[in-house]
Amino acid sequence: RSIQTILSWVTPDQLPPSIADMQAVLARVHASAYTGSRGWVGVADAAILLDALHDMRMVLRTISSGRDALMLMPELAAHFDSGGGPIMVGGGSDVYSKTVVGVREGADCSSAALLILDPHYQGGATLGADTCAASRQELWDGRWVAWRPLDTLSATSFYNFGLSQRRAQHLARANVGAQSSLRT
């Protein structure tokens, strides 16, 4: 459901593809038996889906432990400041996918926090800037959106962070890379 949330950000006027449709895309790309499987769509799979469905990129970052999340906070904040979309987070032994829609930087893992959106919400409330306060309040009151300190990430699990990029963002990154390679 995290990838469906990201795909909703990409095309807000369309329903995201069903899980079966996403599995079919992954089966085609991987040439494997994804369709109908009970396996989770992980962060790397989400990157493949964004590329296959929308020619978009997802920047992947991996940390070996939840204790290392603090070092990613400046990059995550810059991602959101530049208009980047929801961040999908998946872990090794922490099997619950997370959808990050904001960050609060802090001096340590107990004061820094991730704004987590529970992708299982099925009501009509939204977080958009143009929505009414009551809509956002419904999400807060139901704990569908909540600040979670970084120290809630497991110290014994690795984590993959997938930073979804708008097409213009990844093209700008490619142009910067091409310009710097021309200088060498």
JSON list of C-alpha atoms in Angstrom, two decimals:
[
{"chain": "A", "resi": 1, "resn": "ARG", "atom": "CA", "xyz": [0.00, 0.00, 0.00]},
{"chain": "A", "resi": 2, "resn": "SER", "atom": "CA", "xyz": [2.97, 2.34, 0.47]},
{"chain": "A", "resi": 3, "resn": "ILE", "atom": "CA", "xyz": [3.74, 2.24, -3.24]},
{"chain": "A", "resi": 4, "resn": "GLN", "atom": "CA", "xyz": [0.06, 2.89, -4.00]},
{"chain": "A", "resi": 5, "resn": "THR", "atom": "CA", "xyz": [0.30, 6.00, -1.82]},
{"chain": "A", "resi": 6, "resn": "ILE", "atom": "CA", "xyz": [3.35, 7.16, -3.78]},
{"chain": "A", "resi": 7, "resn": "LEU", "atom": "CA", "xyz": [1.61, 6.42, -7.08]},
{"chain": "A", "resi": 8, "resn": "SER", "atom": "CA", "xyz": [-1.36, 8.50, -5.86]},
{"chain": "A", "resi": 9, "resn": "TRP", "atom": "CA", "xyz": [1.05, 11.39, -5.35]},
{"chain": "A", "resi": 10, "resn": "VAL", "atom": "CA", "xyz": [2.34, 10.94, -8.92]},
{"chain": "A", "resi": 11, "resn": "THR", "atom": "CA", "xyz": [-1.14, 10.89, -10.49]},
{"chain": "A", "resi": 12, "resn": "PRO", "atom": "CA", "xyz": [-3.54, 12.38, -7.92]},
{"chain": "A", "resi": 13, "resn": "ASP", "atom": "CA", "xyz": [-6.49, 12.35, -10.36]},
{"chain": "A", "resi": 14, "resn": "GLN", "atom": "CA", "xyz": [-6.28, 8.59, -10.96]},
{"chain": "A", "resi": 15, "resn": "LEU", "atom": "CA", "xyz": [-6.68, 5.53, -8.80]},
{"chain": "A", "resi": 16, "resn": "PRO", "atom": "CA", "xyz": [-3.37, 3.75, -8.27]},
{"chain": "A", "resi": 17, "resn": "PRO", "atom": "CA", "xyz": [-2.96, 0.33, -9.87]},
{"chain": "A", "resi": 18, "resn": "SER", "atom": "CA", "xyz": [-4.22, -2.65, -7.91]},
{"chain": "A", "resi": 19, "resn": "ILE", "atom": "CA", "xyz": [-1.77, -4.93, -6.16]},
{"chain": "A", "resi": 20, "resn": "ALA", "atom": "CA", "xyz": [-2.45, -7.57, -8.83]},
{"chain": "A", "resi": 21, "resn": "ASP", "atom": "CA", "xyz": [-1.68, -5.05, -11.58]},
{"chain": "A", "resi": 22, "resn": "MET", "atom": "CA", "xyz": [1.57, -4.06, -9.86]},
{"chain": "A", "resi": 23, "resn": "GLN", "atom": "CA", "xyz": [2.52, -7.73, -9.47]},
{"chain": "A", "resi": 24, "resn": "ALA", "atom": "CA", "xyz": [1.92, -8.22, -13.20]},
{"chain": "A", "resi": 25, "resn": "VAL", "atom": "CA", "xyz": [4.30, -5.33, -13.99]},
{"chain": "A", "resi": 26, "resn": "LEU", "atom": "CA", "xyz": [6.92, -6.79, -11.66]},
{"chain": "A", "resi": 27, "resn": "ALA", "atom": "CA", "xyz": [6.47, -10.25, -13.19]},
{"chain": "A", "resi": 28, "resn": "ARG", "atom": "CA", "xyz": [7.00, -8.78, -16.66]},
{"chain": "A", "resi": 29, "resn": "VAL", "atom": "CA", "xyz": [10.09, -6.84, -15.59]},
{"chain": "A", "resi": 30, "resn": "HIS", "atom": "CA", "xyz": [11.57, -9.64, -13.48]},
{"chain": "A", "resi": 31, "resn": "ALA", "atom": "CA", "xyz": [10.34, -12.50, -15.69]},
{"chain": "A", "resi": 32, "resn": "SER", "atom": "CA", "xyz": [9.34, -14.27, -12.49]},
{"chain": "A", "resi": 33, "resn": "ALA", "atom": "CA", "xyz": [6.24, -15.57, -10.77]},
{"chain": "A", "resi": 34, "resn": "TYR", "atom": "CA", "xyz": [5.21, -12.38, -8.93]},
{"chain": "A", "resi": 35, "resn": "THR", "atom": "CA", "xyz": [1.58, -12.44, -10.06]},
{"chain": "A", "resi": 36, "resn": "GLY", "atom": "CA", "xyz": [-0.68, -13.80, -7.35]},
{"chain": "A", "resi": 37, "resn": "SER", "atom": "CA", "xyz": [2.20, -14.25, -4.91]},
{"chain": "A", "resi": 38, "resn": "ARG", "atom": "CA", "xyz": [1.88, -13.31, -1.27]},
{"chain": "A", "resi": 39, "resn": "GLY", "atom": "CA", "xyz": [5.30, -11.65, -1.23]},
{"chain": "A", "resi": 40, "resn": "TRP", "atom": "CA", "xyz": [5.64, -8.03, -0.19]},
{"chain": "A", "resi": 41, "resn": "VAL", "atom": "CA", "xyz": [6.41, -5.29, -2.66]},
{"chain": "A", "resi": 42, "resn": "GLY", "atom": "CA", "xyz": [9.61, -3.88, -1.19]},
{"chain": "A", "resi": 43, "resn": "VAL", "atom": "CA", "xyz": [11.42, -0.59, -1.71]},
{"chain": "A", "resi": 44, "resn": "ALA", "atom": "CA", "xyz": [13.47, -1.92, -4.65]},
{"chain": "A", "resi": 45, "resn": "ASP", "atom": "CA", "xyz": [10.26, -3.19, -6.26]},
{"chain": "A", "resi": 46, "resn": "ALA", "atom": "CA", "xyz": [8.69, 0.25, -5.73]},
{"chain": "A", "resi": 47, "resn": "ALA", "atom": "CA", "xyz": [11.59, 1.80, -7.64]},
{"chain": "A", "resi": 48, "resn": "ILE", "atom": "CA", "xyz": [10.99, -0.63, -10.52]},
{"chain": "A", "resi": 49, "resn": "LEU", "atom": "CA", "xyz": [7.27, 0.19, -10.55]},
{"chain": "A", "resi": 50, "resn": "LEU", "atom": "CA", "xyz": [7.84, 3.96, -10.61]},
{"chain": "A", "resi": 51, "resn": "ASP", "atom": "CA", "xyz": [10.23, 3.55, -13.51]},
{"chain": "A", "resi": 52, "resn": "ALA", "atom": "CA", "xyz": [8.03, 1.12, -15.46]},
{"chain": "A", "resi": 53, "resn": "LEU", "atom": "CA", "xyz": [4.75, 2.97, -14.93]},
{"chain": "A", "resi": 54, "resn": "HIS", "atom": "CA", "xyz": [5.84, 6.63, -14.99]},
{"chain": "A", "resi": 55, "resn": "ASP", "atom": "CA", "xyz": [9.47, 6.81, -16.15]},
{"chain": "A", "resi": 56, "resn": "MET", "atom": "CA", "xyz": [10.30, 8.19, -12.70]},
{"chain": "A", "resi": 57, "resn": "ARG", "atom": "CA", "xyz": [13.21, 7.50, -10.40]},
{"chain": "A", "resi": 58, "resn": "MET", "atom": "CA", "xyz": [13.45, 6.62, -6.76]},
{"chain": "A", "resi": 59, "resn": "VAL", "atom": "CA", "xyz": [16.69, 7.37, -4.92]},
{"chain": "A", "resi": 60, "resn": "LEU", "atom": "CA", "xyz": [17.50, 4.42, -2.66]},
{"chain": "A", "resi": 61, "resn": "ARG", "atom": "CA", "xyz": [19.34, 4.77, 0.65]},
{"chain": "A", "resi": 62, "resn": "THR", "atom": "CA", "xyz": [20.14, 1.90, 2.99]},
{"chain": "A", "resi": 63, "resn": "ILE", "atom": "CA", "xyz": [21.12, 2.00, 6.63]},
{"chain": "A", "resi": 64, "resn": "SER", "atom": "CA", "xyz": [22.30, -1.06, 8.53]},
{"chain": "A", "resi": 65, "resn": "SER", "atom": "CA", "xyz": [20.39, -0.20, 11.71]},
{"chain": "A", "resi": 66, "resn": "GLY", "atom": "CA", "xyz": [17.59, 2.07, 12.85]},
{"chain": "A", "resi": 67, "resn": "ARG", "atom": "CA", "xyz": [20.23, 3.78, 15.00]},
{"chain": "A", "resi": 68, "resn": "ASP", "atom": "CA", "xyz": [21.76, 5.15, 11.77]},
{"chain": "A", "resi": 69, "resn": "ALA", "atom": "CA", "xyz": [18.60, 6.99, 10.67]},
{"chain": "A", "resi": 70, "resn": "LEU", "atom": "CA", "xyz": [19.72, 10.29, 12.19]},
{"chain": "A", "resi": 71, "resn": "MET", "atom": "CA", "xyz": [22.47, 10.63, 9.58]},
{"chain": "A", "resi": 72, "resn": "LEU", "atom": "CA", "xyz": [19.83, 10.51, 6.79]},
{"chain": "A", "resi": 73, "resn": "MET", "atom": "CA", "xyz": [17.70, 13.33, 8.22]},
{"chain": "A", "resi": 74, "resn": "PRO", "atom": "CA", "xyz": [19.38, 16.23, 6.36]},
{"chain": "A", "resi": 75, "resn": "GLU", "atom": "CA", "xyz": [18.94, 14.39, 3.04]},
{"chain": "A", "resi": 76, "resn": "LEU", "atom": "CA", "xyz": [15.32, 13.51, 3.83]},
{"chain": "A", "resi": 77, "resn": "ALA", "atom": "CA", "xyz": [14.56, 17.13, 4.79]},
{"chain": "A", "resi": 78, "resn": "ALA", "atom": "CA", "xyz": [16.20, 18.38, 1.57]},
{"chain": "A", "resi": 79, "resn": "HIS", "atom": "CA", "xyz": [14.15, 15.83, -0.39]},
{"chain": "A", "resi": 80, "resn": "PHE", "atom": "CA", "xyz": [10.88, 17.25, 0.94]},
{"chain": "A", "resi": 81, "resn": "ASP", "atom": "CA", "xyz": [12.09, 20.86, 0.71]},
{"chain": "A", "resi": 82, "resn": "SER", "atom": "CA", "xyz": [12.77, 20.34, -3.02]},
{"chain": "A", "resi": 83, "resn": "GLY", "atom": "CA", "xyz": [9.27, 18.96, -3.68]},
{"chain": "A", "resi": 84, "resn": "GLY", "atom": "CA", "xyz": [10.08, 15.26, -3.41]},
{"chain": "A", "resi": 85, "resn": "GLY", "atom": "CA", "xyz": [7.24, 12.88, -2.74]},
{"chain": "A", "resi": 86, "resn": "PRO", "atom": "CA", "xyz": [6.47, 10.33, -0.06]},
{"chain": "A", "resi": 87, "resn": "ILE", "atom": "CA", "xyz": [9.35, 8.15, 1.08]},
{"chain": "A", "resi": 88, "resn": "MET", "atom": "CA", "xyz": [8.83, 4.41, 1.30]},
{"chain": "A", "resi": 89, "resn": "VAL", "atom": "CA", "xyz": [10.72, 2.70, 4.13]},
{"chain": "A", "resi": 90, "resn": "GLY", "atom": "CA", "xyz": [11.10, -1.04, 4.44]},
{"chain": "A", "resi": 91, "resn": "GLY", "atom": "CA", "xyz": [13.21, -3.02, 6.85]},
{"chain": "A", "resi": 92, "resn": "GLY", "atom": "CA", "xyz": [14.73, -6.42, 7.32]},
{"chain": "A", "resi": 93, "resn": "SER", "atom": "CA", "xyz": [13.39, -7.77, 10.60]},
{"chain": "A", "resi": 94, "resn": "ASP", "atom": "CA", "xyz": [11.02, -4.78, 10.94]},
{"chain": "A", "resi": 95, "resn": "VAL", "atom": "CA", "xyz": [8.46, -6.10, 8.46]},
{"chain": "A", "resi": 96, "resn": "TYR", "atom": "CA", "xyz": [6.09, -3.12, 8.50]},
{"chain": "A", "resi": 97, "resn": "SER", "atom": "CA", "xyz": [6.44, -0.81, 5.51]},
{"chain": "A", "resi": 98, "resn": "LYS", "atom": "CA", "xyz": [6.30, 2.85, 6.38]},
{"chain": "A", "resi": 99, "resn": "THR", "atom": "CA", "xyz": [5.28, 5.84, 4.27]},
{"chain": "A", "resi": 100, "resn": "VAL", "atom": "CA", "xyz": [7.09, 9.01, 5.36]},
{"chain": "A", "resi": 101, "resn": "VAL", "atom": "CA", "xyz": [5.44, 12.32, 4.41]},
{"chain": "A", "resi": 102, "resn": "GLY", "atom": "CA", "xyz": [7.58, 14.67, 6.52]},
{"chain": "A", "resi": 103, "resn": "VAL", "atom": "CA", "xyz": [10.56, 14.90, 8.84]},
{"chain": "A", "resi": 104, "resn": "ARG", "atom": "CA", "xyz": [11.46, 16.81, 11.98]},
{"chain": "A", "resi": 105, "resn": "GLU", "atom": "CA", "xyz": [15.18, 17.17, 12.46]},
{"chain": "A", "resi": 106, "resn": "GLY", "atom": "CA", "xyz": [16.61, 16.90, 15.95]},
{"chain": "A", "resi": 107, "resn": "ALA", "atom": "CA", "xyz": [19.84, 16.46, 17.86]},
{"chain": "A", "resi": 108, "resn": "ASP", "atom": "CA", "xyz": [19.31, 12.75, 18.52]},
{"chain": "A", "resi": 109, "resn": "CYS", "atom": "CA", "xyz": [17.04, 9.81, 17.68]},
{"chain": "A", "resi": 110, "resn": "SER", "atom": "CA", "xyz": [14.56, 10.66, 20.44]},
{"chain": "A", "resi": 111, "resn": "SER", "atom": "CA", "xyz": [13.99, 14.25, 19.26]},
{"chain": "A", "resi": 112, "resn": "ALA", "atom": "CA", "xyz": [14.19, 13.73, 15.48]},
{"chain": "A", "resi": 113, "resn": "ALA", "atom": "CA", "xyz": [11.04, 12.23, 14.00]},
{"chain": "A", "resi": 114, "resn": "LEU", "atom": "CA", "xyz": [9.39, 10.91, 10.87]},
{"chain": "A", "resi": 115, "resn": "LEU", "atom": "CA", "xyz": [5.84, 11.88, 9.95]},
{"chain": "A", "resi": 116, "resn": "ILE", "atom": "CA", "xyz": [4.38, 8.47, 9.12]},
{"chain": "A", "resi": 117, "resn": "LEU", "atom": "CA", "xyz": [1.24, 8.01, 7.04]},
{"chain": "A", "resi": 118, "resn": "ASP", "atom": "CA", "xyz": [-0.52, 4.69, 7.55]},
{"chain": "A", "resi": 119, "resn": "PRO", "atom": "CA", "xyz": [-1.32, 3.56, 3.99]},
{"chain": "A", "resi": 120, "resn": "HIS", "atom": "CA", "xyz": [-4.20, 1.38, 5.19]},
{"chain": "A", "resi": 121, "resn": "TYR", "atom": "CA", "xyz": [-6.50, 4.38, 5.73]},
{"chain": "A", "resi": 122, "resn": "GLN", "atom": "CA", "xyz": [-9.55, 4.14, 3.44]},
{"chain": "A", "resi": 123, "resn": "GLY", "atom": "CA", "xyz": [-11.61, 7.23, 4.29]},
{"chain": "A", "resi": 124, "resn": "GLY", "atom": "CA", "xyz": [-12.02, 10.48, 2.41]},
{"chain": "A", "resi": 125, "resn": "ALA", "atom": "CA", "xyz": [-9.71, 12.68, 4.48]},
{"chain": "A", "resi": 126, "resn": "THR", "atom": "CA", "xyz": [-6.56, 14.05, 2.84]},
{"chain": "A", "resi": 127, "resn": "LEU", "atom": "CA", "xyz": [-3.41, 15.90, 3.84]},
{"chain": "A", "resi": 128, "resn": "GLY", "atom": "CA", "xyz": [-3.33, 18.27, 0.88]},
{"chain": "A", "resi": 129, "resn": "ALA", "atom": "CA", "xyz": [-2.68, 21.95, 1.50]},
{"chain": "A", "resi": 130, "resn": "ASP", "atom": "CA", "xyz": [-6.05, 22.76, -0.07]},
{"chain": "A", "resi": 131, "resn": "THR", "atom": "CA", "xyz": [-8.07, 20.49, 2.26]},
{"chain": "A", "resi": 132, "resn": "CYS", "atom": "CA", "xyz": [-10.04, 21.63, 5.26]},
{"chain": "A", "resi": 133, "resn": "ALA", "atom": "CA", "xyz": [-8.70, 21.40, 8.79]},
{"chain": "A", "resi": 134, "resn": "ALA", "atom": "CA", "xyz": [-11.40, 18.86, 9.75]},
{"chain": "A", "resi": 135, "resn": "SER", "atom": "CA", "xyz": [-10.13, 16.48, 7.08]},
{"chain": "A", "resi": 136, "resn": "ARG", "atom": "CA", "xyz": [-6.57, 16.65, 8.39]},
{"chain": "A", "resi": 137, "resn": "GLN", "atom": "CA", "xyz": [-7.80, 16.41, 11.98]},
{"chain": "A", "resi": 138, "resn": "GLU", "atom": "CA", "xyz": [-9.58, 13.14, 11.18]},
{"chain": "A", "resi": 139, "resn": "LEU", "atom": "CA", "xyz": [-6.25, 11.65, 10.13]},
{"chain": "A", "resi": 140, "resn": "TRP", "atom": "CA", "xyz": [-4.45, 12.92, 13.25]},
{"chain": "A", "resi": 141, "resn": "ASP", "atom": "CA", "xyz": [-7.21, 11.80, 15.63]},
{"chain": "A", "resi": 142, "resn": "GLY", "atom": "CA", "xyz": [-7.28, 8.32, 14.13]},
{"chain": "A", "resi": 143, "resn": "ARG", "atom": "CA", "xyz": [-3.47, 8.12, 14.30]},
{"chain": "A", "resi": 144, "resn": "TRP", "atom": "CA", "xyz": [-3.44, 7.53, 10.54]},
{"chain": "A", "resi": 145, "resn": "VAL", "atom": "CA", "xyz": [-0.77, 10.21, 10.44]},
{"chain": "A", "resi": 146, "resn": "ALA", "atom": "CA", "xyz": [1.60, 10.58, 13.39]},
{"chain": "A", "resi": 147, "resn": "TRP", "atom": "CA", "xyz": [5.06, 11.76, 14.34]},
{"chain": "A", "resi": 148, "resn": "ARG", "atom": "CA", "xyz": [7.26, 8.80, 15.27]},
{"chain": "A", "resi": 149, "resn": "PRO", "atom": "CA", "xyz": [10.66, 9.40, 16.87]},
{"chain": "A", "resi": 150, "resn": "LEU", "atom": "CA", "xyz": [13.58, 7.80, 15.06]},
{"chain": "A", "resi": 151, "resn": "ASP", "atom": "CA", "xyz": [14.28, 5.60, 18.06]},
{"chain": "A", "resi": 152, "resn": "THR", "atom": "CA", "xyz": [11.12, 3.64, 17.19]},
{"chain": "A", "resi": 153, "resn": "LEU", "atom": "CA", "xyz": [13.11, 2.17, 14.27]},
{"chain": "A", "resi": 154, "resn": "SER", "atom": "CA", "xyz": [14.62, -1.15, 15.32]},
{"chain": "A", "resi": 155, "resn": "ALA", "atom": "CA", "xyz": [18.31, -1.13, 16.18]},
{"chain": "A", "resi": 156, "resn": "THR", "atom": "CA", "xyz": [18.52, -4.73, 14.93]},
{"chain": "A", "resi": 157, "resn": "SER", "atom": "CA", "xyz": [17.01, -4.16, 11.48]},
{"chain": "A", "resi": 158, "resn": "PHE", "atom": "CA", "xyz": [18.41, -2.67, 8.30]},
{"chain": "A", "resi": 159, "resn": "TYR", "atom": "CA", "xyz": [16.20, -0.18, 6.45]},
{"chain": "A", "resi": 160, "resn": "ASN", "atom": "CA", "xyz": [15.80, 0.83, 2.83]},
{"chain": "A", "resi": 161, "resn": "PHE", "atom": "CA", "xyz": [14.54, 4.35, 2.16]},
{"chain": "A", "resi": 162, "resn": "GLY", "atom": "CA", "xyz": [13.04, 5.04, -1.28]},
{"chain": "A", "resi": 163, "resn": "LEU", "atom": "CA", "xyz": [12.87, 8.77, -2.05]},
{"chain": "A", "resi": 164, "resn": "SER", "atom": "CA", "xyz": [10.38, 9.26, -4.88]},
{"chain": "A", "resi": 165, "resn": "GLN", "atom": "CA", "xyz": [11.45, 11.91, -7.38]},
{"chain": "A", "resi": 166, "resn": "ARG", "atom": "CA", "xyz": [9.29, 13.92, -9.75]},
{"chain": "A", "resi": 167, "resn": "ARG", "atom": "CA", "xyz": [10.44, 13.48, -13.34]},
{"chain": "A", "resi": 168, "resn": "ALA", "atom": "CA", "xyz": [11.92, 16.99, -13.43]},
{"chain": "A", "resi": 169, "resn": "GLN", "atom": "CA", "xyz": [13.97, 16.23, -10.30]},
{"chain": "A", "resi": 170, "resn": "HIS", "atom": "CA", "xyz": [15.63, 13.14, -11.71]},
{"chain": "A", "resi": 171, "resn": "LEU", "atom": "CA", "xyz": [16.28, 14.88, -15.04]},
{"chain": "A", "resi": 172, "resn": "ALA", "atom": "CA", "xyz": [17.94, 17.76, -13.18]},
{"chain": "A", "resi": 173, "resn": "ARG", "atom": "CA", "xyz": [20.13, 15.28, -11.29]},
{"chain": "A", "resi": 174, "resn": "ALA", "atom": "CA", "xyz": [21.08, 13.58, -14.56]},
{"chain": "A", "resi": 175, "resn": "ASN", "atom": "CA", "xyz": [21.98, 16.93, -16.13]},
{"chain": "A", "resi": 176, "resn": "VAL", "atom": "CA", "xyz": [24.18, 17.86, -13.16]},
{"chain": "A", "resi": 177, "resn": "GLY", "atom": "CA", "xyz": [25.90, 14.47, -13.46]},
{"chain": "A", "resi": 178, "resn": "ALA", "atom": "CA", "xyz": [26.41, 14.92, -17.19]},
{"chain": "A", "resi": 179, "resn": "GLN", "atom": "CA", "xyz": [27.83, 18.42, -16.71]},
{"chain": "A", "resi": 180, "resn": "SER", "atom": "CA", "xyz": [30.25, 17.28, -14.02]},
{"chain": "A", "resi": 181, "resn": "SER", "atom": "CA", "xyz": [31.40, 14.35, -16.15]},
{"chain": "A", "resi": 182, "resn": "LEU", "atom": "CA", "xyz": [32.13, 16.75, -19.01]},
{"chain": "A", "resi": 183, "resn": "ARG", "atom": "CA", "xyz": [34.51, 18.67, -16.75]},
{"chain": "A", "resi": 184, "resn": "THR", "atom": "CA", "xyz": [36.71, 15.66, -16.02]}
]
